[in-house]
Amino acid sequence: MRRGFAAGSIVALLAIPAGAAARPTPKPQVPRSVLVAYATGRSVQVFNAPRARQPLVTLASPTEDGAALSFLVRGTRPGWLRVFLPTRPNGSTGWVRRSRVRIYVDDYRLRIDLRLRRLTVWKRGIVTEIDRVGVGKAVTPTPAGTYYVVSRVQPLDASTVYGSFAFGLSAHSNVFRSFGFGGDGRIGLHGTNDSRTIGREVSHGCIRTTNPTILRLARVIPLGTPVEIVR
């Protein structure tokens, strides 16, 4: 595998007038689509503000995984995009010039619920997949936060711990600075050949799903797709 890869409610109830029914809590709305950006050149400069004179960092494209440099777009301004970054610390954002990337609409969104050990996939706001997953151990937890897919890797040997396919995420382990195969401690979402690990806390921070599930996702999930990890 290539390198690269964590009392108020009581008051509210008392305030309801006698005979009045409590309104159900609305379900969170899932955006039908998001914007993602791909580098058009060999590098992209990232700034901490549109008017900053010097970049914070310059990121190369393709990345060390051989993937096109991609970003999940958080906001826009004329000539600029605020994007999530594939770097430490987790959740980092920065500004890139609009002229240095090409923007696409992504209809997919993933959520990993660590407590329920569940993967949910949406397409245009509609649930298309719900599956059990294995997650990080208590001592090597999967980091919660908003991340995105930064690489797509098909292992040369499908019998390894990574199964039939793997997505590298912009998330990084808060315990490991690197893993045995190198890289910078990047967290992955990948298949597995050991179904006994599904639904359990078993990994060093990566998220495991079954090979059939990861192969279905591999057919439709592009770089830049948001992956929300919640506790």
C-alpha positions as MATLAB code, in Angstrom:
seq = 'MRRGFAAGSIVALLAIPAGAAARPTPKPQVPRSVLVAYATGRSVQVFNAPRARQPLVTLASPTEDGAALSFLVRGTRPGWLRVFLPTRPNGSTGWVRRSRVRIYVDDYRLRIDLRLRRLTVWKRGIVTEIDRVGVGKAVTPTPAGTYYVVSRVQPLDASTVYGSFAFGLSAHSNVFRSFGFGGDGRIGLHGTNDSRTIGREVSHGCIRTTNPTILRLARVIPLGTPVEIVR';
ca = [
       0.000    0.000    0.000;
       1.233    3.503   -0.712;
       2.193    5.889    2.027;
      -0.192    8.363    3.485;
      -2.238    6.990    5.991;
      -8.564    9.709   14.403;
     -30.493   20.583   33.409;
     -31.435   22.901   30.458;
     -33.891   20.378   29.047;
     -35.715   20.089   32.382;
     -36.338   23.839   32.459;
     -37.669   23.717   28.927;
     -40.138   20.966   29.798;
     -41.397   22.832   32.847;
     -41.999   25.912   30.703;
     -44.501   24.125   28.413;
     -48.054   25.275   29.197;
     -50.444   22.683   30.574;
     -52.090   20.717   27.787;
     -49.526   21.780   25.190;
     -47.607   19.110   23.324;
     -43.832   19.297   23.159;
     -42.588   19.773   19.614;
     -40.316   17.003   18.327;
     -36.677   17.928   17.917;
     -36.057   18.542   14.202;
     -33.582   16.228   12.549;
     -30.344   17.865   11.350;
     -30.469   18.811    7.690;
     -27.874   17.176    5.478;
     -26.736   19.358    2.546;
     -27.706   17.934   -0.832;
     -24.265   18.725   -2.212;
     -20.963   20.399   -1.351;
     -18.182   22.093   -3.286;
     -14.780   20.484   -3.658;
     -11.686   21.882   -5.356;
      -8.855   20.152   -7.239;
      -5.470   21.706   -7.914;
      -4.891   22.603  -11.565;
      -1.125   23.002  -11.298;
       1.769   21.316   -9.542;
       1.245   23.191   -6.283;
      -1.192   25.409   -4.393;
      -0.259   28.135   -1.936;
      -2.383   28.329    1.214;
      -2.855   31.642    3.073;
      -4.292   32.428    6.489;
      -6.317   35.280    4.955;
      -6.971   36.560    1.415;
      -4.867   39.662    2.018;
      -1.914   37.850    3.581;
       1.372   38.586    1.838;
       3.091   35.266    2.505;
       1.579   31.767    2.276;
       1.323   29.560    5.320;
       2.302   26.520    3.304;
       2.628   25.369   -0.285;
       1.085   21.967   -1.029;
       2.240   19.796   -3.933;
       0.042   18.067   -6.488;
      -0.014   15.147   -6.900;
       0.356   14.243   -3.236;
       2.668   11.594   -1.771;
      -0.156    9.083   -2.327;
      -0.149    9.897   -6.027;
      -3.564   11.574   -5.800;
      -4.527   14.975   -7.136;
      -4.394   17.614   -4.414;
      -7.981   18.228   -3.334;
      -9.835   20.397   -0.830;
     -13.273   20.472    0.768;
     -14.610   24.005    0.352;
     -15.848   25.686    3.521;
     -16.616   29.144    2.163;
     -16.096   31.490   -0.762;
     -15.082   35.079   -1.408;
     -14.509   36.760   -4.773;
     -11.308   35.263   -6.127;
     -10.751   33.081   -3.056;
     -11.906   29.863   -1.381;
     -11.721   28.956    2.283;
     -10.916   25.257    2.412;
     -10.267   22.437    4.835;
      -6.642   21.331    4.668;
      -5.180   17.807    4.496;
      -2.560   18.724    7.109;
      -2.069   18.740   10.847;
      -3.570   19.903   13.127;
      -6.898   18.243   12.444;
      -9.569   20.634   11.252;
      -7.098   23.173    9.837;
      -8.434   25.606    7.253;
      -6.874   28.167    4.963;
      -7.494   30.305    1.893;
      -6.494   29.402   -1.672;
      -6.755   31.435   -4.842;
      -9.717   30.509   -6.990;
      -7.494   30.612  -10.057;
      -5.315   27.759   -8.735;
      -8.100   25.167   -8.510;
     -11.054   23.770  -10.399;
     -14.351   23.533   -8.488;
     -16.721   20.582   -8.635;
     -20.066   19.741   -7.043;
     -19.992   16.601   -4.888;
     -23.344   14.950   -4.145;
     -22.005   12.555   -1.505;
     -21.440   12.883    2.228;
     -20.245   10.331    4.820;
     -20.675   10.236    8.586;
     -18.944    7.929   11.034;
     -20.667    7.623   14.429;
     -17.990    6.349   16.818;
     -20.397    5.570   19.650;
     -22.745    3.561   17.454;
     -19.851    2.356   15.233;
     -21.942    3.147   12.217;
     -21.249    4.513    8.738;
     -23.977    6.508    6.987;
     -23.732    7.650    3.363;
     -25.908   10.340    1.759;
     -26.349   11.200   -1.899;
     -28.067   14.553   -2.503;
     -29.373   14.481    1.057;
     -30.846   10.968    0.823;
     -29.408    8.032    2.785;
     -28.017    5.397    0.440;
     -25.989    3.227    2.816;
     -25.875    2.358    6.523;
     -23.244   -0.099    7.727;
     -21.425   -1.135   10.876;
     -17.742   -0.254   11.155;
     -14.775   -0.961   13.344;
     -13.095    2.078   14.931;
     -10.071    3.020   17.004;
      -9.314    1.524   20.391;
      -9.738    3.639   23.519;
      -5.964    4.188   23.682;
      -5.712    4.958   19.945;
      -9.047    6.655   19.227;
     -10.391    7.715   15.873;
     -10.358   11.546   15.961;
     -13.730   13.281   15.725;
     -14.149   16.240   13.385;
     -14.940   17.325    9.849;
     -12.610   15.769    7.277;
     -12.611   14.726    3.639;
     -11.268   12.087    1.256;
      -7.724   12.906    0.106;
      -6.691    9.662   -1.610;
      -8.103    6.496   -3.138;
      -5.852    3.442   -2.940;
      -6.333   -0.126   -4.131;
      -3.869   -2.361   -2.246;
      -1.745   -4.634   -4.388;
      -2.642   -7.499   -2.052;
      -6.329   -7.596   -1.062;
      -5.564  -10.060    1.744;
      -3.864   -7.411    3.882;
      -5.420   -5.585    6.816;
      -6.627   -2.890    4.381;
      -8.885   -5.254    2.465;
      -9.989   -4.544   -1.077;
      -9.799   -0.741   -1.078;
      -8.871    2.221    1.097;
      -9.670    5.928    1.299;
      -7.101    8.193    2.905;
      -8.751   10.935    4.962;
      -7.542   14.393    5.929;
      -7.746   13.221    9.566;
      -4.578   12.369   11.492;
      -4.030   10.261   14.584;
      -3.649   12.212   17.814;
      -1.482    9.374   19.173;
       0.797    8.321   16.300;
       2.949   10.638   14.210;
       3.410    7.839   11.683;
       2.404    4.232   11.152;
       4.566    1.201   10.382;
       4.276    1.704    6.615;
       5.340    5.353    6.800;
       3.373    8.508    6.180;
       2.341   11.069    8.782;
      -0.203    9.152   10.839;
      -3.066    9.706    8.412;
      -6.363    7.974    9.218;
      -8.020    5.807    6.574;
     -11.415    4.315    5.825;
     -10.751    0.874    4.412;
     -12.001   -2.655    3.966;
     -10.999   -5.663    6.022;
     -10.699   -9.402    5.626;
     -11.586  -10.017    9.262;
     -15.336   -9.527    9.694;
     -14.950  -10.087   13.464;
     -13.489   -6.579   13.795;
     -16.613   -4.879   12.442;
     -18.607   -3.110   15.152;
     -15.704   -3.125   17.609;
     -12.953   -0.827   18.890;
     -10.009   -2.563   17.246;
      -7.787   -0.234   15.219;
      -5.019    2.319   15.669;
      -7.525    4.966   14.597;
      -8.582    3.883   11.114;
     -12.176    2.993   10.279;
     -12.850   -0.516    8.996;
     -15.805   -1.679    6.965;
     -16.512   -4.840    4.993;
     -14.937   -5.398    1.593;
     -18.326   -5.367   -0.219;
     -19.147   -1.991    1.377;
     -15.795   -0.377    0.596;
     -15.984   -1.582   -3.004;
     -19.444   -0.032   -3.426;
     -18.087    3.240   -2.072;
     -15.008    3.014   -4.304;
     -17.266    3.149   -7.355;
     -18.908    6.456   -6.399;
     -16.948    8.426   -3.770;
     -14.524   11.005   -5.284;
     -11.677   12.966   -3.769;
     -12.906   15.844   -1.615;
     -16.022   14.081   -0.297;
     -16.752   15.236    3.274;
     -16.407   12.693    6.072;
     -17.852   13.778    9.415;
     -16.670   11.768   12.417;
     -18.819   12.199   15.534;
     -18.859   10.784   19.060;
];
